[in-house]
Amino acid sequence: MSRSRRLHRLASHERSDSSSSTSPEREDADDDNDSFMQQLNDSQSSLGLSISQEVTPDSSTLQAFEERCRVSPVCRLPAELLISIFAKLSSPADLKACMLVSKDWARNSVGLLWHRPQTNNWDALHNVVQSIRKVNAYFVYHDLVKRLNLSTLGSQVSDGTLLPLSGCKRIERLTLTNCNKLTDQSLAPLVDGNRSLLALDVTGLDSLTDRTLKLVANNCLRLQGLNVTNCRKITDESLEAIAKSCRHLKRLKFNGCSQITDRSILEFANNC
């Protein structure tokens, strides 16, 4: 009986020792657990290291990604949407401000600003001419002009005023009403080579001759509107040429053209 009690105490002592902190098995288990907890950081684990090495981008890719993250979402909009938004702006000052934001904004707003440049006073016209004639300009401004209207300046406009604009070969609507100092000298170079002209109003240009209108017939095949009111030097010769070439004409005005006859009128009736 006493022997069995001694064996029981011995077994209890051994169990107590095995549960102490100095147990090799417990120490190994703690080490394993601590090691696992330390390796929860993937960047320190062997698995994390191998993945990191595989997907780490080069410096240029990383720089490009960081740059995209810094850019405002509005700058990622496609050109079509930007142009649609800018088209809602009615103030030229607002469009100019947009051009100064970034190169992308400038590219997508410059066409709207130059589509119909302001030419209602001498300062504005001077700025337009200076920009068009500027060497090494960022944009080819003369190709952006679609509508040109100098009628506000009227009789103040001369051939010297119009000649610097002769490089604008994509004008669709040209209005020179009552610019009575203009002659073939400046108008002929402007229409020569222009395949885009849709409407021409030269009301009151009594010095204009058939020379310019023949160039219109040879170049402006898409012409839809022509107003030569009070252009007294115009004859049937040039108008017949226009009637044969410009088959899309819809609007014609000949008031005060004393040299035209039924010949040209019939030609328009037969061809347009």
mmCIF file of C-alpha atoms in Angstrom:
data_model
loop_
_atom_site.group_PDB
_atom_site.id
_atom_site.type_symbol
_atom_site.label_atom_id
_atom_site.label_comp_id
_atom_site.label_asym_id
_atom_site.label_seq_id
_atom_site.Cartn_x
_atom_site.Cartn_y
_atom_site.Cartn_z
ATOM 1 C CA MET A 1 0.000 0.000 0.000
ATOM 2 C CA SER A 2 2.788 2.383 0.971
ATOM 3 C CA ARG A 3 4.628 1.347 -2.167
ATOM 4 C CA SER A 4 1.675 2.223 -4.342
ATOM 5 C CA ARG A 5 1.397 5.637 -2.674
ATOM 6 C CA ARG A 6 5.064 6.325 -3.383
ATOM 7 C CA LEU A 7 4.569 5.393 -7.055
ATOM 8 C CA HIS A 8 1.539 7.707 -7.219
ATOM 9 C CA ARG A 9 3.505 10.629 -5.728
ATOM 10 C CA LEU A 10 6.359 9.967 -8.155
ATOM 11 C CA ALA A 11 3.986 9.992 -11.114
ATOM 12 C CA SER A 12 2.400 13.235 -9.887
ATOM 13 C CA HIS A 13 5.829 14.820 -9.562
ATOM 14 C CA GLU A 14 6.744 13.799 -13.110
ATOM 15 C CA ARG A 15 3.468 15.266 -14.424
ATOM 16 C CA SER A 16 4.206 18.491 -12.582
ATOM 17 C CA ASP A 17 7.663 18.669 -14.136
ATOM 18 C CA SER A 18 6.297 18.017 -17.595
ATOM 19 C CA SER A 19 3.867 20.921 -17.215
ATOM 20 C CA SER A 20 6.572 23.383 -16.155
ATOM 21 C CA SER A 21 7.944 26.061 -18.497
ATOM 22 C CA THR A 22 11.260 24.250 -18.821
ATOM 23 C CA SER A 23 9.677 21.382 -20.727
ATOM 24 C CA PRO A 24 11.480 20.862 -24.107
ATOM 25 C CA GLU A 25 8.219 19.860 -25.780
ATOM 26 C CA ARG A 26 6.450 23.031 -24.616
ATOM 27 C CA GLU A 27 9.377 25.189 -25.589
ATOM 28 C CA ASP A 28 9.386 23.695 -29.089
ATOM 29 C CA ALA A 29 5.654 24.277 -29.411
ATOM 30 C CA ASP A 30 6.007 27.898 -28.277
ATOM 31 C CA ASP A 31 8.848 28.411 -30.707
ATOM 32 C CA ASP A 32 6.729 27.045 -33.543
ATOM 33 C CA ASN A 33 3.822 29.276 -32.606
ATOM 34 C CA ASP A 34 6.017 32.350 -32.216
ATOM 35 C CA SER A 35 7.665 31.594 -35.520
ATOM 36 C CA PHE A 36 4.279 31.333 -37.222
ATOM 37 C CA MET A 37 3.089 34.596 -35.696
ATOM 38 C CA GLN A 38 6.249 36.347 -36.795
ATOM 39 C CA GLN A 39 5.806 35.046 -40.319
ATOM 40 C CA LEU A 40 2.302 36.432 -40.653
ATOM 41 C CA ASN A 41 3.997 39.375 -42.378
ATOM 42 C CA ASP A 42 4.169 38.068 -45.966
ATOM 43 C CA SER A 43 7.086 40.273 -46.773
ATOM 44 C CA GLN A 44 9.200 38.326 -44.264
ATOM 45 C CA SER A 45 7.968 34.854 -45.136
ATOM 46 C CA SER A 46 9.543 32.796 -47.863
ATOM 47 C CA LEU A 47 6.211 32.696 -49.714
ATOM 48 C CA GLY A 48 5.741 36.421 -49.436
ATOM 49 C CA LEU A 49 9.272 37.027 -50.629
ATOM 50 C CA SER A 50 8.877 34.885 -53.729
ATOM 51 C CA ILE A 51 5.572 36.584 -54.656
ATOM 52 C CA SER A 52 7.025 40.018 -54.071
ATOM 53 C CA GLN A 53 9.954 39.262 -56.348
ATOM 54 C CA GLU A 54 7.634 38.063 -59.106
ATOM 55 C CA VAL A 55 5.231 41.031 -59.196
ATOM 56 C CA THR A 56 7.482 43.941 -58.222
ATOM 57 C CA PRO A 57 7.245 46.423 -61.161
ATOM 58 C CA ASP A 58 10.236 48.251 -62.521
ATOM 59 C CA SER A 59 10.796 51.867 -61.548
ATOM 60 C CA SER A 60 9.249 53.357 -64.701
ATOM 61 C CA THR A 61 6.049 51.311 -64.334
ATOM 62 C CA LEU A 62 5.794 52.238 -60.671
ATOM 63 C CA GLN A 63 6.352 55.893 -61.480
ATOM 64 C CA ALA A 64 3.645 55.795 -64.167
ATOM 65 C CA PHE A 65 1.224 54.149 -61.740
ATOM 66 C CA GLU A 66 1.916 56.748 -59.062
ATOM 67 C CA GLU A 67 1.451 59.498 -61.627
ATOM 68 C CA ARG A 68 -1.963 58.106 -62.618
ATOM 69 C CA CYS A 69 -2.970 57.998 -58.987
ATOM 70 C CA ARG A 70 -2.088 61.657 -58.568
ATOM 71 C CA VAL A 71 -4.038 62.788 -61.646
ATOM 72 C CA SER A 72 -7.578 63.982 -61.065
ATOM 73 C CA PRO A 73 -10.272 61.651 -62.477
ATOM 74 C CA VAL A 74 -11.495 64.431 -64.776
ATOM 75 C CA CYS A 75 -8.152 64.326 -66.566
ATOM 76 C CA ARG A 76 -8.784 60.704 -67.493
ATOM 77 C CA LEU A 77 -11.932 61.531 -69.447
ATOM 78 C CA PRO A 78 -11.783 60.733 -73.190
ATOM 79 C CA ALA A 79 -11.409 63.605 -75.642
ATOM 80 C CA GLU A 80 -15.013 63.305 -76.844
ATOM 81 C CA LEU A 81 -16.402 63.968 -73.376
ATOM 82 C CA LEU A 82 -14.003 66.833 -72.699
ATOM 83 C CA ILE A 83 -14.974 68.548 -75.960
ATOM 84 C CA SER A 84 -18.659 68.050 -75.162
ATOM 85 C CA ILE A 85 -18.156 69.661 -71.754
ATOM 86 C CA PHE A 86 -16.095 72.557 -73.111
ATOM 87 C CA ALA A 87 -18.740 73.193 -75.773
ATOM 88 C CA LYS A 88 -21.135 74.211 -72.995
ATOM 89 C CA LEU A 89 -18.910 77.190 -72.170
ATOM 90 C CA SER A 90 -20.088 80.322 -73.954
ATOM 91 C CA SER A 91 -17.404 82.681 -72.685
ATOM 92 C CA PRO A 92 -14.098 82.854 -74.621
ATOM 93 C CA ALA A 93 -12.418 83.815 -71.342
ATOM 94 C CA ASP A 94 -13.528 80.506 -69.812
ATOM 95 C CA LEU A 95 -12.196 78.564 -72.801
ATOM 96 C CA LYS A 96 -8.877 80.403 -72.542
ATOM 97 C CA ALA A 97 -8.692 79.447 -68.875
ATOM 98 C CA CYS A 98 -9.324 75.801 -69.807
ATOM 99 C CA MET A 99 -6.460 75.913 -72.297
ATOM 100 C CA LEU A 100 -4.077 76.839 -69.480
ATOM 101 C CA VAL A 101 -4.944 73.832 -67.291
ATOM 102 C CA SER A 102 -3.003 71.156 -69.181
ATOM 103 C CA LYS A 103 -1.899 70.106 -72.647
ATOM 104 C CA ASP A 104 -4.827 67.689 -72.936
ATOM 105 C CA TRP A 105 -7.310 70.403 -72.052
ATOM 106 C CA ALA A 106 -5.622 72.796 -74.462
ATOM 107 C CA ARG A 107 -5.830 70.304 -77.335
ATOM 108 C CA ASN A 108 -9.523 69.696 -76.700
ATOM 109 C CA SER A 109 -10.602 73.310 -76.185
ATOM 110 C CA VAL A 110 -8.523 75.227 -78.735
ATOM 111 C CA GLY A 111 -10.760 74.180 -81.632
ATOM 112 C CA LEU A 112 -13.826 75.596 -79.890
ATOM 113 C CA LEU A 113 -12.069 78.864 -79.150
ATOM 114 C CA TRP A 114 -10.798 79.305 -82.717
ATOM 115 C CA HIS A 115 -13.832 77.928 -84.536
ATOM 116 C CA ARG A 116 -15.202 81.475 -84.761
ATOM 117 C CA PRO A 117 -12.541 83.887 -83.474
ATOM 118 C CA GLN A 118 -13.582 87.268 -82.148
ATOM 119 C CA THR A 119 -13.002 89.958 -84.781
ATOM 120 C CA ASN A 120 -15.523 92.588 -83.725
ATOM 121 C CA ASN A 121 -12.864 95.189 -82.883
ATOM 122 C CA TRP A 122 -9.374 96.049 -84.027
ATOM 123 C CA ASP A 123 -7.607 94.740 -80.921
ATOM 124 C CA ALA A 124 -9.285 91.360 -81.228
ATOM 125 C CA LEU A 125 -8.526 91.148 -84.952
ATOM 126 C CA HIS A 126 -4.908 92.146 -84.321
ATOM 127 C CA ASN A 127 -4.539 89.338 -81.756
ATOM 128 C CA VAL A 128 -5.988 86.822 -84.211
ATOM 129 C CA VAL A 129 -3.596 87.897 -86.966
ATOM 130 C CA GLN A 130 -0.605 87.845 -84.604
ATOM 131 C CA SER A 131 -1.410 84.323 -83.435
ATOM 132 C CA ILE A 132 -1.870 83.044 -86.990
ATOM 133 C CA ARG A 133 1.425 84.549 -88.146
ATOM 134 C CA LYS A 134 3.388 83.396 -85.102
ATOM 135 C CA VAL A 135 6.364 81.189 -85.957
ATOM 136 C CA ASN A 136 6.586 77.816 -84.147
ATOM 137 C CA ALA A 137 3.143 78.208 -82.600
ATOM 138 C CA TYR A 138 1.933 75.250 -80.522
ATOM 139 C CA PHE A 139 -1.205 74.946 -82.686
ATOM 140 C CA VAL A 140 -1.782 75.510 -86.413
ATOM 141 C CA TYR A 141 -4.289 78.273 -85.777
ATOM 142 C CA HIS A 142 -5.127 79.089 -89.409
ATOM 143 C CA ASP A 143 -6.479 75.554 -89.869
ATOM 144 C CA LEU A 144 -8.815 75.952 -86.889
ATOM 145 C CA VAL A 145 -10.744 78.967 -88.204
ATOM 146 C CA LYS A 146 -14.122 77.847 -89.596
ATOM 147 C CA ARG A 147 -16.083 81.096 -89.511
ATOM 148 C CA LEU A 148 -14.741 84.561 -90.236
ATOM 149 C CA ASN A 149 -16.938 87.640 -89.947
ATOM 150 C CA LEU A 150 -15.459 91.108 -90.493
ATOM 151 C CA SER A 151 -18.746 92.885 -91.164
ATOM 152 C CA THR A 152 -18.637 94.716 -87.816
ATOM 153 C CA LEU A 153 -15.542 96.607 -88.941
ATOM 154 C CA GLY A 154 -17.099 97.258 -92.361
ATOM 155 C CA SER A 155 -15.409 99.986 -94.377
ATOM 156 C CA GLN A 156 -12.383 100.004 -92.051
ATOM 157 C CA VAL A 157 -11.266 96.664 -93.476
ATOM 158 C CA SER A 158 -8.823 96.876 -96.378
ATOM 159 C CA ASP A 159 -6.832 94.418 -98.468
ATOM 160 C CA GLY A 160 -3.961 94.778 -96.003
ATOM 161 C CA THR A 161 -6.277 93.576 -93.248
ATOM 162 C CA LEU A 162 -7.428 90.460 -95.081
ATOM 163 C CA LEU A 163 -4.174 89.338 -96.715
ATOM 164 C CA PRO A 164 -2.617 87.941 -93.490
ATOM 165 C CA LEU A 165 -5.645 85.649 -93.210
ATOM 166 C CA SER A 166 -5.217 84.149 -96.673
ATOM 167 C CA GLY A 167 -3.721 81.008 -95.130
ATOM 168 C CA CYS A 168 -7.068 80.115 -93.520
ATOM 169 C CA LYS A 169 -8.082 77.487 -96.073
ATOM 170 C CA ARG A 170 -10.706 75.722 -93.967
ATOM 171 C CA ILE A 171 -13.151 78.588 -93.577
ATOM 172 C CA GLU A 172 -16.722 77.378 -94.003
ATOM 173 C CA ARG A 173 -18.570 80.690 -93.609
ATOM 174 C CA LEU A 174 -17.018 83.937 -94.798
ATOM 175 C CA THR A 175 -18.932 87.156 -94.114
ATOM 176 C CA LEU A 176 -17.523 90.425 -95.469
ATOM 177 C CA THR A 177 -20.707 92.483 -95.627
ATOM 178 C CA ASN A 178 -20.064 96.161 -96.472
ATOM 179 C CA CYS A 179 -16.276 95.781 -96.382
ATOM 180 C CA ASN A 180 -16.311 97.950 -99.500
ATOM 181 C CA LYS A 181 -12.557 98.596 -99.594
ATOM 182 C CA LEU A 182 -11.793 94.959 -100.308
ATOM 183 C CA THR A 183 -10.775 93.913 -103.817
ATOM 184 C CA ASP A 184 -9.698 90.799 -105.681
ATOM 185 C CA GLN A 185 -6.173 91.393 -104.405
ATOM 186 C CA SER A 186 -6.980 90.025 -100.939
ATOM 187 C CA LEU A 187 -10.133 87.989 -101.508
ATOM 188 C CA ALA A 188 -8.820 85.873 -104.382
ATOM 189 C CA PRO A 189 -5.922 84.360 -102.343
ATOM 190 C CA LEU A 190 -8.323 83.615 -99.495
ATOM 191 C CA VAL A 191 -10.768 81.529 -101.556
ATOM 192 C CA ASP A 192 -8.112 79.954 -103.781
ATOM 193 C CA GLY A 193 -7.468 76.452 -102.445
ATOM 194 C CA ASN A 194 -10.381 76.523 -100.006
ATOM 195 C CA ARG A 195 -12.406 73.323 -100.428
ATOM 196 C CA SER A 196 -14.492 73.851 -97.301
ATOM 197 C CA LEU A 197 -16.390 77.068 -98.053
ATOM 198 C CA LEU A 198 -20.152 76.665 -97.613
ATOM 199 C CA ALA A 199 -21.366 80.274 -97.460
ATOM 200 C CA LEU A 200 -19.946 83.480 -98.932
ATOM 201 C CA ASP A 201 -21.399 86.933 -98.283
ATOM 202 C CA VAL A 202 -19.661 89.782 -100.116
ATOM 203 C CA THR A 203 -22.531 92.265 -100.041
ATOM 204 C CA GLY A 204 -21.445 95.762 -101.031
ATOM 205 C CA LEU A 205 -18.004 94.864 -102.418
ATOM 206 C CA ASP A 206 -18.432 96.923 -105.566
ATOM 207 C CA SER A 207 -14.760 96.483 -106.543
ATOM 208 C CA LEU A 208 -15.043 92.711 -106.690
ATOM 209 C CA THR A 209 -14.792 91.201 -110.176
ATOM 210 C CA ASP A 210 -15.271 87.902 -111.964
ATOM 211 C CA ARG A 211 -11.701 86.923 -111.075
ATOM 212 C CA THR A 212 -12.605 86.039 -107.487
ATOM 213 C CA LEU A 213 -15.888 84.333 -108.368
ATOM 214 C CA LYS A 214 -14.171 82.142 -110.950
ATOM 215 C CA LEU A 215 -11.831 80.969 -108.201
ATOM 216 C CA VAL A 216 -14.909 80.233 -106.103
ATOM 217 C CA ALA A 217 -16.268 78.121 -108.965
ATOM 218 C CA ASN A 218 -12.979 76.215 -109.312
ATOM 219 C CA ASN A 219 -12.378 75.558 -105.608
ATOM 220 C CA CYS A 220 -15.529 75.858 -103.500
ATOM 221 C CA LEU A 221 -17.554 72.964 -104.870
ATOM 222 C CA ARG A 222 -19.490 72.547 -101.608
ATOM 223 C CA LEU A 223 -20.842 76.105 -101.690
ATOM 224 C CA GLN A 224 -24.462 76.348 -100.505
ATOM 225 C CA GLY A 225 -25.035 80.079 -100.065
ATOM 226 C CA LEU A 226 -23.871 83.069 -102.147
ATOM 227 C CA ASN A 227 -24.716 86.723 -101.610
ATOM 228 C CA VAL A 228 -23.242 89.163 -104.145
ATOM 229 C CA THR A 229 -25.701 92.001 -103.557
ATOM 230 C CA ASN A 230 -24.479 95.317 -105.039
ATOM 231 C CA CYS A 231 -21.354 93.736 -106.544
ATOM 232 C CA ARG A 232 -21.780 95.733 -109.731
ATOM 233 C CA LYS A 233 -18.753 94.376 -111.611
ATOM 234 C CA ILE A 234 -19.958 90.775 -111.494
ATOM 235 C CA THR A 235 -21.091 89.399 -114.870
ATOM 236 C CA ASP A 236 -22.779 86.310 -116.271
ATOM 237 C CA GLU A 237 -19.403 84.758 -117.066
ATOM 238 C CA SER A 238 -18.408 84.022 -113.468
ATOM 239 C CA LEU A 239 -21.935 83.231 -112.295
ATOM 240 C CA GLU A 240 -22.401 80.649 -115.036
ATOM 241 C CA ALA A 241 -19.155 79.009 -113.938
ATOM 242 C CA ILE A 242 -20.443 78.847 -110.362
ATOM 243 C CA ALA A 243 -23.778 77.417 -111.528
ATOM 244 C CA LYS A 244 -22.003 74.591 -113.357
ATOM 245 C CA SER A 245 -19.550 73.740 -110.551
ATOM 246 C CA CYS A 246 -21.385 74.426 -107.305
ATOM 247 C CA ARG A 247 -24.333 72.059 -107.583
ATOM 248 C CA HIS A 248 -25.273 72.277 -103.891
ATOM 249 C CA LEU A 249 -26.328 75.928 -103.956
ATOM 250 C CA LYS A 250 -29.520 76.650 -102.026
ATOM 251 C CA ARG A 251 -29.435 80.402 -101.396
ATOM 252 C CA LEU A 252 -28.614 83.130 -103.944
ATOM 253 C CA LYS A 253 -28.867 86.912 -103.818
ATOM 254 C CA PHE A 254 -28.114 89.128 -106.832
ATOM 255 C CA ASN A 255 -29.734 92.438 -105.835
ATOM 256 C CA GLY A 256 -28.074 95.383 -107.506
ATOM 257 C CA CYS A 257 -25.914 93.292 -109.861
ATOM 258 C CA SER A 258 -26.684 95.349 -112.954
ATOM 259 C CA GLN A 259 -24.529 93.344 -115.398
ATOM 260 C CA ILE A 260 -26.141 89.941 -114.998
ATOM 261 C CA THR A 261 -28.836 88.696 -117.387
ATOM 262 C CA ASP A 262 -31.198 85.779 -117.790
ATOM 263 C CA ARG A 263 -28.305 83.622 -119.004
ATOM 264 C CA SER A 264 -26.817 83.088 -115.562
ATOM 265 C CA ILE A 265 -30.206 82.843 -113.873
ATOM 266 C CA LEU A 266 -31.256 80.053 -116.236
ATOM 267 C CA GLU A 267 -27.929 78.307 -115.673
ATOM 268 C CA PHE A 268 -28.601 78.201 -111.944
ATOM 269 C CA ALA A 269 -32.116 76.940 -112.554
ATOM 270 C CA ASN A 270 -30.847 74.114 -114.743
ATOM 271 C CA ASN A 271 -27.939 72.965 -112.569
ATOM 272 C CA CYS A 272 -28.727 73.674 -108.932
#
